[in-house]
CSV table of C-alpha atoms in Angstrom, one decimal:
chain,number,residue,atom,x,y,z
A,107,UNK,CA,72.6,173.5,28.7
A,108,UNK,CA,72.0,171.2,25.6
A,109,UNK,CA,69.8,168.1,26.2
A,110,UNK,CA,70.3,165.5,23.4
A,111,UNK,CA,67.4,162.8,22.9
A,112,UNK,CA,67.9,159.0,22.4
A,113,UNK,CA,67.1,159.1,18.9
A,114,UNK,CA,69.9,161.8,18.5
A,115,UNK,CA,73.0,159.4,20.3
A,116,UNK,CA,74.8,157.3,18.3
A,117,UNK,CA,74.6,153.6,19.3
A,118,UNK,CA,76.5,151.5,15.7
A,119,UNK,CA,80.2,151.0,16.1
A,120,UNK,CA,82.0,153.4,14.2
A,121,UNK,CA,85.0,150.9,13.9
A,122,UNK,CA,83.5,147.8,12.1
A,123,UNK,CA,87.0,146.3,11.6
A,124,UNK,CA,87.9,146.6,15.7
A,125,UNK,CA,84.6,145.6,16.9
A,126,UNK,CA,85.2,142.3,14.9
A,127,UNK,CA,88.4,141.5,16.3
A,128,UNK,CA,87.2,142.0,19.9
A,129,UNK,CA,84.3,139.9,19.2
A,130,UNK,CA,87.1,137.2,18.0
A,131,UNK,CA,89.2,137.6,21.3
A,132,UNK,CA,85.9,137.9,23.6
A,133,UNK,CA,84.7,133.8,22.0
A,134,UNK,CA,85.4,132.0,24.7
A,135,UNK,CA,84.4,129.0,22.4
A,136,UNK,CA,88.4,128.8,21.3
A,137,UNK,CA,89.3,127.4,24.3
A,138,UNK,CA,88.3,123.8,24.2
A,139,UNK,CA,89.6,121.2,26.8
A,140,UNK,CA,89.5,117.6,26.1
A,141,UNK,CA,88.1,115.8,29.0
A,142,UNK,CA,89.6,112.0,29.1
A,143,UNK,CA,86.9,109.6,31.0
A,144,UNK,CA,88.5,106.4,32.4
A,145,UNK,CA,86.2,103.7,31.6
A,146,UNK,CA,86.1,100.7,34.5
A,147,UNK,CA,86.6,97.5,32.7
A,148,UNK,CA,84.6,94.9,34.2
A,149,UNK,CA,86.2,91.4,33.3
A,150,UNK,CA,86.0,88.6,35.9
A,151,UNK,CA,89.4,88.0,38.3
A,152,UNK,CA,91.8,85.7,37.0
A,153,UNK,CA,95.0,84.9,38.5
A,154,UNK,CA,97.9,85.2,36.4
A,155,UNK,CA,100.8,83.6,38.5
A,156,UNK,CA,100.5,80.1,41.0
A,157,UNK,CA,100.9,80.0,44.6
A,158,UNK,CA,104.1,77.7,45.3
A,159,UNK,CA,103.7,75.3,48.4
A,160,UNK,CA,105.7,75.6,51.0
A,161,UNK,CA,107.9,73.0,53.9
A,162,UNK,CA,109.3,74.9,56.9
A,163,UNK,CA,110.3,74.6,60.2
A,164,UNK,CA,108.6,75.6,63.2
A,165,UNK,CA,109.4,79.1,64.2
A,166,UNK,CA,110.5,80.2,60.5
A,167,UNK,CA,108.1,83.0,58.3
A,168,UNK,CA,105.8,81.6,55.8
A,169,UNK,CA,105.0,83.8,52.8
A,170,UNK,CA,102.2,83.4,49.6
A,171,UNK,CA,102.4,85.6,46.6
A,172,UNK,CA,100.9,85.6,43.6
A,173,UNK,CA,99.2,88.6,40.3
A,174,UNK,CA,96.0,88.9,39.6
A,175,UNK,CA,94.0,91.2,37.2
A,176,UNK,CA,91.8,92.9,36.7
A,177,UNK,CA,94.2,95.5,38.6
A,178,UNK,CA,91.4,98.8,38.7
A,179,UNK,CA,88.7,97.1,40.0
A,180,UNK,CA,87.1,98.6,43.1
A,181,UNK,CA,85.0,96.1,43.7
A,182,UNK,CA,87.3,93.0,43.9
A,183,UNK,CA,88.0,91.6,47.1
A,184,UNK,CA,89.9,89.2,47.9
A,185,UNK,CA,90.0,86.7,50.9
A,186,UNK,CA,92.0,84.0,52.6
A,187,UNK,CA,91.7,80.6,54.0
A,188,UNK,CA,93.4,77.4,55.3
A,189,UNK,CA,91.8,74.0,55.0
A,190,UNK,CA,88.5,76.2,53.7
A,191,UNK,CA,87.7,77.9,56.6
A,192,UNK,CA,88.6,81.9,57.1
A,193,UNK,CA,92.4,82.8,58.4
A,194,UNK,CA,91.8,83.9,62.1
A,195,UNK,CA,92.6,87.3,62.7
A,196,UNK,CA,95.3,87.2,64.6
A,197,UNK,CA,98.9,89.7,64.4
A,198,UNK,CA,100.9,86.5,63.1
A,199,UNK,CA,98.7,86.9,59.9
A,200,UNK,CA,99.3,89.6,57.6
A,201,UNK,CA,97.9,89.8,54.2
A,202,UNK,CA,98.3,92.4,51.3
A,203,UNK,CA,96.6,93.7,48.2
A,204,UNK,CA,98.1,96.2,46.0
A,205,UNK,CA,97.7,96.9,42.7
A,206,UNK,CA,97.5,92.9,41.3
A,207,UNK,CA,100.3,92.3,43.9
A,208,UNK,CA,98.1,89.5,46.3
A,209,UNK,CA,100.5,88.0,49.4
A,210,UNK,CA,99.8,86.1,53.1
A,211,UNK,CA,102.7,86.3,55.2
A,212,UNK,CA,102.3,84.3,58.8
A,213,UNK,CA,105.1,84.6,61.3
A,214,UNK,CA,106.7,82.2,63.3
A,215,UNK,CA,104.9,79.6,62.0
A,216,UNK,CA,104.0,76.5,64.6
A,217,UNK,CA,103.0,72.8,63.5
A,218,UNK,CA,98.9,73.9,64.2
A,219,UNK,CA,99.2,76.1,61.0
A,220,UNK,CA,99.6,73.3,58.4
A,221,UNK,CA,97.5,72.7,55.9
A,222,UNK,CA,95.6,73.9,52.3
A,223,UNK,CA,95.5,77.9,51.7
A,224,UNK,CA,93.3,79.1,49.4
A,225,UNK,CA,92.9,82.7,48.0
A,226,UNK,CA,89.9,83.9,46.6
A,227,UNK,CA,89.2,87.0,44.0
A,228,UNK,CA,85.8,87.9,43.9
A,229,UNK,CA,84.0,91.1,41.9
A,230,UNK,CA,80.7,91.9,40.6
A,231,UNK,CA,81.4,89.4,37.4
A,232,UNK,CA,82.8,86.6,39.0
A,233,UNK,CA,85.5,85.0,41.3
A,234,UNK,CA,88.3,82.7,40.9
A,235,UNK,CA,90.6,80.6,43.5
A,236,UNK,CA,94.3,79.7,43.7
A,237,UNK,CA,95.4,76.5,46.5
A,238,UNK,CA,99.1,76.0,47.6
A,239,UNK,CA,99.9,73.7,50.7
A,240,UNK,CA,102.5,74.4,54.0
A,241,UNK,CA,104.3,72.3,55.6
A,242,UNK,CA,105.6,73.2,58.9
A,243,UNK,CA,107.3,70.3,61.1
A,244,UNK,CA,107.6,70.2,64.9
A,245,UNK,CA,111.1,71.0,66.6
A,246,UNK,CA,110.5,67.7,67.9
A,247,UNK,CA,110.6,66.2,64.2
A,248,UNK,CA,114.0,68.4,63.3
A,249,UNK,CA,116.6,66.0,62.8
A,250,UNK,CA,119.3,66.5,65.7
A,251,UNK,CA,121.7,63.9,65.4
A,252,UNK,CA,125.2,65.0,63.3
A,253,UNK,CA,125.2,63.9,59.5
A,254,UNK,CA,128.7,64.0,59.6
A,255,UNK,CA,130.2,62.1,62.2
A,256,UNK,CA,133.7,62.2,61.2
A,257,UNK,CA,133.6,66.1,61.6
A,258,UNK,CA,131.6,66.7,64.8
A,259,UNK,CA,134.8,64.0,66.2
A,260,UNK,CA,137.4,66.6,65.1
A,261,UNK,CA,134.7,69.4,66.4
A,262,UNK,CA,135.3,67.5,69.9
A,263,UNK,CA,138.2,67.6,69.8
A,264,UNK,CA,139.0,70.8,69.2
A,265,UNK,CA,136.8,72.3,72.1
A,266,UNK,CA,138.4,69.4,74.4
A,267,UNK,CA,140.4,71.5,77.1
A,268,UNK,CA,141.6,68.5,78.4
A,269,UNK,CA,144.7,69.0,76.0
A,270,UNK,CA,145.8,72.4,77.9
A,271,UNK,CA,146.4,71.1,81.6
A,272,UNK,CA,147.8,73.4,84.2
A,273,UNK,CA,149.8,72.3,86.8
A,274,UNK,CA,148.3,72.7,90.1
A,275,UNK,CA,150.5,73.7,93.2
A,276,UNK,CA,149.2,72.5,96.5
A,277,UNK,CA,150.2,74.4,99.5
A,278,UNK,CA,151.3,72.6,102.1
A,279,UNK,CA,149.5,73.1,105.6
A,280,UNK,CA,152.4,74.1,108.2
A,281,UNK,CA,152.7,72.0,110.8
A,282,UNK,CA,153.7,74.3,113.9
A,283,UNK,CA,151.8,76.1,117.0
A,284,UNK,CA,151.9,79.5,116.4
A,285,UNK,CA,154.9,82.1,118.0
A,286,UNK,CA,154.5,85.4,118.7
A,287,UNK,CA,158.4,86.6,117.5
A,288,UNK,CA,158.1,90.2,118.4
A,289,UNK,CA,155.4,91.7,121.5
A,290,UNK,CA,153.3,94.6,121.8
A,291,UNK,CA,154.6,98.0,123.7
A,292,UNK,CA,152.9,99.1,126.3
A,293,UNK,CA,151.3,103.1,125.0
A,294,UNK,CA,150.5,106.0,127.2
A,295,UNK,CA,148.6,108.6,125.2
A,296,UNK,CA,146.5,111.5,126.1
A,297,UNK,CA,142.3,111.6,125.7
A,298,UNK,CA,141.3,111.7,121.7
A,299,UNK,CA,144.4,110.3,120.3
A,300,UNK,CA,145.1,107.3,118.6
A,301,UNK,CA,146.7,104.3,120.2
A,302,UNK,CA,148.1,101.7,118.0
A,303,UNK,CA,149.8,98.1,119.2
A,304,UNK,CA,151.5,96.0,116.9
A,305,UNK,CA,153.3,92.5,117.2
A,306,UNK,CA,155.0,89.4,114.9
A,307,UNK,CA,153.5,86.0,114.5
A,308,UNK,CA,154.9,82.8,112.9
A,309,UNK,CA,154.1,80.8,111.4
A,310,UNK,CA,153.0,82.9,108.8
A,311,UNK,CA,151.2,80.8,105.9
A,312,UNK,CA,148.6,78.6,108.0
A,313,UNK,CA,145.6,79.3,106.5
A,314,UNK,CA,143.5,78.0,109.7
A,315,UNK,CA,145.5,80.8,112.1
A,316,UNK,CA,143.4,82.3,113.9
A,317,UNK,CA,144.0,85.9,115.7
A,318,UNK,CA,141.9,87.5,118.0
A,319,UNK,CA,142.3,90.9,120.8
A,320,UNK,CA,140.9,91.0,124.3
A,321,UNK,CA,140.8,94.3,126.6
A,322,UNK,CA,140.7,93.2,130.0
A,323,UNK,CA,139.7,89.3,129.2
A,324,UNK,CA,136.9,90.7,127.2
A,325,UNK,CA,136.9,90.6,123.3
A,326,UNK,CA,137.3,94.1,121.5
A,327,UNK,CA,134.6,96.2,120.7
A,328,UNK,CA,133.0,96.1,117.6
A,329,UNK,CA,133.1,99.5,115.9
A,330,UNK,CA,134.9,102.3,113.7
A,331,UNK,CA,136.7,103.3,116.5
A,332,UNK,CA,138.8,99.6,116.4
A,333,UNK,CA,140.8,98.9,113.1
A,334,UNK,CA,142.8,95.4,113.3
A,335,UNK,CA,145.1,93.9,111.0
A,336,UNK,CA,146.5,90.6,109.9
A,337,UNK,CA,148.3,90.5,107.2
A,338,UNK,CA,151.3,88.0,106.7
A,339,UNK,CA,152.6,87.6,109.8
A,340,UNK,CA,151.9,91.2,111.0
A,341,UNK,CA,149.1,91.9,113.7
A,342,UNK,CA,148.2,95.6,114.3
A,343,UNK,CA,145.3,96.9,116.5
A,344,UNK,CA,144.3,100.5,116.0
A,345,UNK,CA,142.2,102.8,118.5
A,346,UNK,CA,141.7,106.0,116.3
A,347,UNK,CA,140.4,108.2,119.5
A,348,UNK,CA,140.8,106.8,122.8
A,349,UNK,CA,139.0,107.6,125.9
A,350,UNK,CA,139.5,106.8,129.2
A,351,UNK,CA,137.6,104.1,129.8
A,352,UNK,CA,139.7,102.7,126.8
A,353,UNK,CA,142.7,102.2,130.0
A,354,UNK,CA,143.4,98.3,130.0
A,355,UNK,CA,145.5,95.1,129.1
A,356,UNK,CA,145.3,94.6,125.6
A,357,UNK,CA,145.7,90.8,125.1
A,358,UNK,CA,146.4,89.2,121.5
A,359,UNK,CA,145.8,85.7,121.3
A,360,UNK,CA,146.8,83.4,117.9
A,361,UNK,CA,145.5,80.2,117.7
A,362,UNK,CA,145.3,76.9,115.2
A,363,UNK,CA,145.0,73.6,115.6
A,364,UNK,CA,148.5,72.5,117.3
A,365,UNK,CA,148.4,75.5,119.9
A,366,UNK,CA,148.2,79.0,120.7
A,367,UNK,CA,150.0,82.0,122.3
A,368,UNK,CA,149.3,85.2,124.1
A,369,UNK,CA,150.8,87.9,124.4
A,370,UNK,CA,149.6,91.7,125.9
A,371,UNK,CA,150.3,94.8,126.4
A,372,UNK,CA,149.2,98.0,128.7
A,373,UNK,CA,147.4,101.6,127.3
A,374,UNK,CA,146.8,104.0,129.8
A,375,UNK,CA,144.8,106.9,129.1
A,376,UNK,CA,144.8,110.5,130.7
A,377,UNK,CA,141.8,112.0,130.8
A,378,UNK,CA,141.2,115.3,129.6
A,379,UNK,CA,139.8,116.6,133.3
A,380,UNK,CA,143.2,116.7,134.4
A,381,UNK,CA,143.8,119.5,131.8
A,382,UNK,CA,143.2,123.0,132.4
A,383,UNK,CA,139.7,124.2,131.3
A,384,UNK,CA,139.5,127.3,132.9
A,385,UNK,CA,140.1,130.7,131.6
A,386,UNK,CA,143.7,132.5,132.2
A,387,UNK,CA,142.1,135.9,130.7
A,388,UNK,CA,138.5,137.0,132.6
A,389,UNK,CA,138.3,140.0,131.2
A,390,UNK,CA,138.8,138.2,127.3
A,391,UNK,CA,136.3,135.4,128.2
A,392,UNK,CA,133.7,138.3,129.5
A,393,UNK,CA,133.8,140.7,125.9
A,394,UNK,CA,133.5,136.9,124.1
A,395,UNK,CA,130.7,136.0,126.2
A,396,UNK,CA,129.2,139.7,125.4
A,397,UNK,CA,129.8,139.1,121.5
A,398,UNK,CA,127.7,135.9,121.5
A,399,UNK,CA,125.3,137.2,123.4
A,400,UNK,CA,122.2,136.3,120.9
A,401,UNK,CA,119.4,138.7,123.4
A,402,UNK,CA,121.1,141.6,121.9
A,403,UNK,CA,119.2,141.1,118.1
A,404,UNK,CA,116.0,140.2,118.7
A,405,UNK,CA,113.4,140.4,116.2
A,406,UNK,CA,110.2,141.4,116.0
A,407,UNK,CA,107.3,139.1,115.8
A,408,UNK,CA,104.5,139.4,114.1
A,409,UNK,CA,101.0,137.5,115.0
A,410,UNK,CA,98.7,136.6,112.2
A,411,UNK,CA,95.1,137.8,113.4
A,412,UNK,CA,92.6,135.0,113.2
A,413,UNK,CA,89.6,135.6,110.9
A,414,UNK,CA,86.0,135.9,112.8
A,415,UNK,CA,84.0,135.6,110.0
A,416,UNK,CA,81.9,132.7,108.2
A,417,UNK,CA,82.2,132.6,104.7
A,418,UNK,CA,80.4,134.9,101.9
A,419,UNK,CA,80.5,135.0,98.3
A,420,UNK,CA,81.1,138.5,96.7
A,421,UNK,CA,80.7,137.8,93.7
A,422,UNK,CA,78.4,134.6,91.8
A,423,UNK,CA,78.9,132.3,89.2
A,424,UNK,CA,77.5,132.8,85.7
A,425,UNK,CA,75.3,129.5,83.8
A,426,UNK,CA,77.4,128.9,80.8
A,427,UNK,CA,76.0,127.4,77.3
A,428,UNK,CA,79.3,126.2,75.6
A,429,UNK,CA,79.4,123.9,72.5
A,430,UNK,CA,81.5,120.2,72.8
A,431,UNK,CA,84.8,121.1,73.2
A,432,UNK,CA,85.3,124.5,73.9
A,433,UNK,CA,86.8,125.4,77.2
A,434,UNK,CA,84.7,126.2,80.3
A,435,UNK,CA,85.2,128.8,82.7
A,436,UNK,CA,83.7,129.3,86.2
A,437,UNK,CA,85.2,131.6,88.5
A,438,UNK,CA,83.2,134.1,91.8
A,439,UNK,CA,84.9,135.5,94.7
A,440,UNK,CA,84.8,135.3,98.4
A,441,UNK,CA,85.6,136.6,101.9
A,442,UNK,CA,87.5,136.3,104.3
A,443,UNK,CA,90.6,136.2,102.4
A,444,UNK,CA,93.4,135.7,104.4
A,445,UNK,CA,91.3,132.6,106.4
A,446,UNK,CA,94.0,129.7,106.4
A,447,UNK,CA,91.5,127.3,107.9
A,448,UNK,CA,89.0,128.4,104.9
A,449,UNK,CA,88.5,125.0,102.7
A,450,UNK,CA,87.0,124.9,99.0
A,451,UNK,CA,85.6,122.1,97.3
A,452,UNK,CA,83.7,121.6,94.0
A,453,UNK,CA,80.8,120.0,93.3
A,454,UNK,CA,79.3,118.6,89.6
A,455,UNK,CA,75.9,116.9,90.6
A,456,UNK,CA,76.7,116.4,94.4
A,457,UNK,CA,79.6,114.6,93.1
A,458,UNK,CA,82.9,116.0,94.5
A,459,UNK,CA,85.2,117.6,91.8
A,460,UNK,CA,89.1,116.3,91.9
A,461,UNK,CA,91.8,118.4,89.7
A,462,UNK,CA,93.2,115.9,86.6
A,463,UNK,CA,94.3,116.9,83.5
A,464,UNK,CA,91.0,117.8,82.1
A,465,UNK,CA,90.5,119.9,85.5
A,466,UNK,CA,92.2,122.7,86.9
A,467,UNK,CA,91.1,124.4,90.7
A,468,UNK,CA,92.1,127.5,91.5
A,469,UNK,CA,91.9,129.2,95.1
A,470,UNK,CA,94.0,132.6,95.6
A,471,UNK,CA,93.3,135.0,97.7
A,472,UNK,CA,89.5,135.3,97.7
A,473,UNK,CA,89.8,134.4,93.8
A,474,UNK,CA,88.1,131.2,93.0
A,475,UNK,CA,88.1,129.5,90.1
A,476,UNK,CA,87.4,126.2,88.3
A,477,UNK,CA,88.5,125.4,84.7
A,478,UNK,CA,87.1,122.0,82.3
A,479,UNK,CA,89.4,121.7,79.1
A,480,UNK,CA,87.1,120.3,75.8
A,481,UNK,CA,84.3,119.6,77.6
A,482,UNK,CA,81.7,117.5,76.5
A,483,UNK,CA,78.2,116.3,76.7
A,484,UNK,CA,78.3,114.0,80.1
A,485,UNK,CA,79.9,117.2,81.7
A,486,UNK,CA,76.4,119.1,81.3
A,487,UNK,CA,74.8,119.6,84.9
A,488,UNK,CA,75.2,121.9,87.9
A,489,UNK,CA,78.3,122.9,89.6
A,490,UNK,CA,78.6,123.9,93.2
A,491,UNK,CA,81.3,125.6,94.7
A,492,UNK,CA,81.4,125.3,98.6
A,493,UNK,CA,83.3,127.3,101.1
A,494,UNK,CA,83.8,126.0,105.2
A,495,UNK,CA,85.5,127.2,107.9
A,496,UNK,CA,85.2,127.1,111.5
A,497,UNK,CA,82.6,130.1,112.0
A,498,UNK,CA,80.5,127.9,108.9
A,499,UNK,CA,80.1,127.7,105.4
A,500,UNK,CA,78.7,129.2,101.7
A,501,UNK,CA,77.7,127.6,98.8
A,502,UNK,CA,77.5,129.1,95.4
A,503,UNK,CA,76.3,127.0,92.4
A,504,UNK,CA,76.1,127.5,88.3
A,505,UNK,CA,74.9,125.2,85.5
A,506,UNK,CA,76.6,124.2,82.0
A,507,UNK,CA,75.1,123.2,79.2
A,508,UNK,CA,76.7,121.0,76.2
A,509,UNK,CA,75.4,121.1,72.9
């Protein structure tokens, strides 16, 4: 092996030409950005256009504009104000700066806002104002009354309906005691079928006619089981399911104020006791009687054992140290599990816990559990989880803390 000493090793470029040129591509000094710097202008505000003055009427929008330089000036401000005091703030008043662009806008003006509005630019070398004047007048002081009275006439008459007139026919009140021109039949039906009696009446356009039915002297019943009818002459009364006690003189009785007449008719109703109920085929009814016999399925019950145990917590709680809002997590379990009288509450303090959106309570099957979502610093403290049935109770506690 041949060791070489420092002396010996050749350190000049060999390449004078190649070493220049990487020298020239290495000069980073080639490369030279321009840097623009905006320099602030300060001049003094001026306003380059006038407010115009304004006359409206209540209820209408109101709106100032005017330009004003300089336009890059952070620290211009301008402000508002009417008869030299500050606008109140208020949604109705709206102003705007943007760029030079100044405006005030107020909506739905009322009377109370008239008067002198000044706009004032102020910066660090000065200030400058600009006045216009609003007008608004009252509904009260709107002119009502037509400029034009030879068109609002031929307006009036146009919307006059006076000109379209419809002829009016009065009926004329009959002047006869009512007639009954055809009677009722007398019906004989069986139990749970319908009955219907019908009849004719003159005359037949008196609107003070009046028709009413009686069973036995006694008005109908009220009900769905009684359907009458009057229409033009024709009087109907329906019974859609009769029963026996339904049996009876059925009078109708029309009636106005030159008379009345009656007339009635019989329903008798067989009752269904006279039919025959009992069975023709024994043997039948017995295997029908066997089929429905329910005793044959019975099921099997099953009896929930109560729980004879107080309650105990298995497992604890763990103290949590959580920064502001993370999510916290307490959870621990307990026996007896299948307890349905067992109760769980929550505690933060000695203050009872109820669920909400930021809280979430869980209790499953000895699993117990109580979630906070974001919580923050008021939520800090202890929290006690407490479990009571009838044999008594646990209690099982943990603290958070918020930083």
């Amino acid at each position: 092996m041949l060791i070489l000493c420092r002396s010996e090793i050749i350190l000049e470029s060999q390449h004078p030409e190649g070493l220049q040129q990487i020298q020239y591509l290495e000069d980073q000094s080639r490369h030279h950005k321009e840097t623009w710097i905006e320099e602030a202008v300060k001049i003094p505000p001026k306003f380059l256009t006038k407010l115009h003055n304004l006359t409206l009427n209540e209820g209408q929008l109101a709106h100032f504009e005017c330009r004003l330089e300089p336009v890059n000036d952070s620290s211009l401000r301008v402000e508002w104000f009417r008869n030299g005091k500050s606008l109140p703030v208020g949604h109705r008043y709206r102003p705007f700066h943007d760029f030079g662009y100044v405006a005030l806008n107020i909506l739905s003006v009322v009377p109370e806002d008239t008067g002198t509005y000044t706009c004032r630019a102020v910066n660090t070398m000065g200030s400058a104002e600009i006045q216009a004047t609003l007008t608004c007048s009252g509904k009260s002081a709107i002119m009502s009354e037509t400029q034009h009275p030879e068109g609002l006439q031929k307006i009036q008459m146009l919307e006059d309906y006076s000109r379209y007139n419809r002829e009016v026919f009065q009926e004329e009140l009959t002047s006869q005691a009512p007639i009954f021109t055809k009677a009722p039949q007398n019906v004989e039906i069986k139990e749970g079928q319908r009955v219907h009696f019908e009849c004719r009446l003159i005359p037949v356009g008196d609107p003070k006619l009046k028709v009413e039915w009686y069973h036995n002297g006694r008005p109908v019943k009220q009900g769905t089981r009684f359907v009458r009818t009057f229409n033009f002459g024709y009087v109907a009364l329906d019974i859609m399911y009769a029963y026996p006690e339904d049996s009876g003189t059925y009078t109708c009785k029309a009636v106005n104020t030159l008379g009345e007449a009656v007339t009635s008719a019989t329903l008798k109703c067989i009752s269904k006791s006279s039919l025959i109920l009992e069975s023709q085929q024994p043997e039948s009814l017995e295997k029908i009687q066997q089929l429905e016999d329910m005793s044959r399925h019975q099921r099997t019950s099953y009896i929930e054992e109560a729980t004879t145990q107080a309650p105990v917590f298995t497992q604890p709680m763990k103290n949590l140290q959580l920064m502001e809002n993370k999510s916290a997590h307490f959870e621990c379990r307990l026996i007896p599990v299948g307890d349905t009288k067992l109760k769980v509450e929550w505690f933060h303090n000695g203050v009872a816990i109820m669920p909400a959106s930021r809280v979430t309570l869980t209790h499953d099957f000895g699993f117990v559990a109580l979630d906070l979502a974001y919580v923050k610093p008021e939520d800090s403290g202890t929290y006690t989880c407490k479990a009571t049935n009838e044999l008594g109770q646990a209690v099982c506690s943990a603290t958070l803390a918020v930083r």
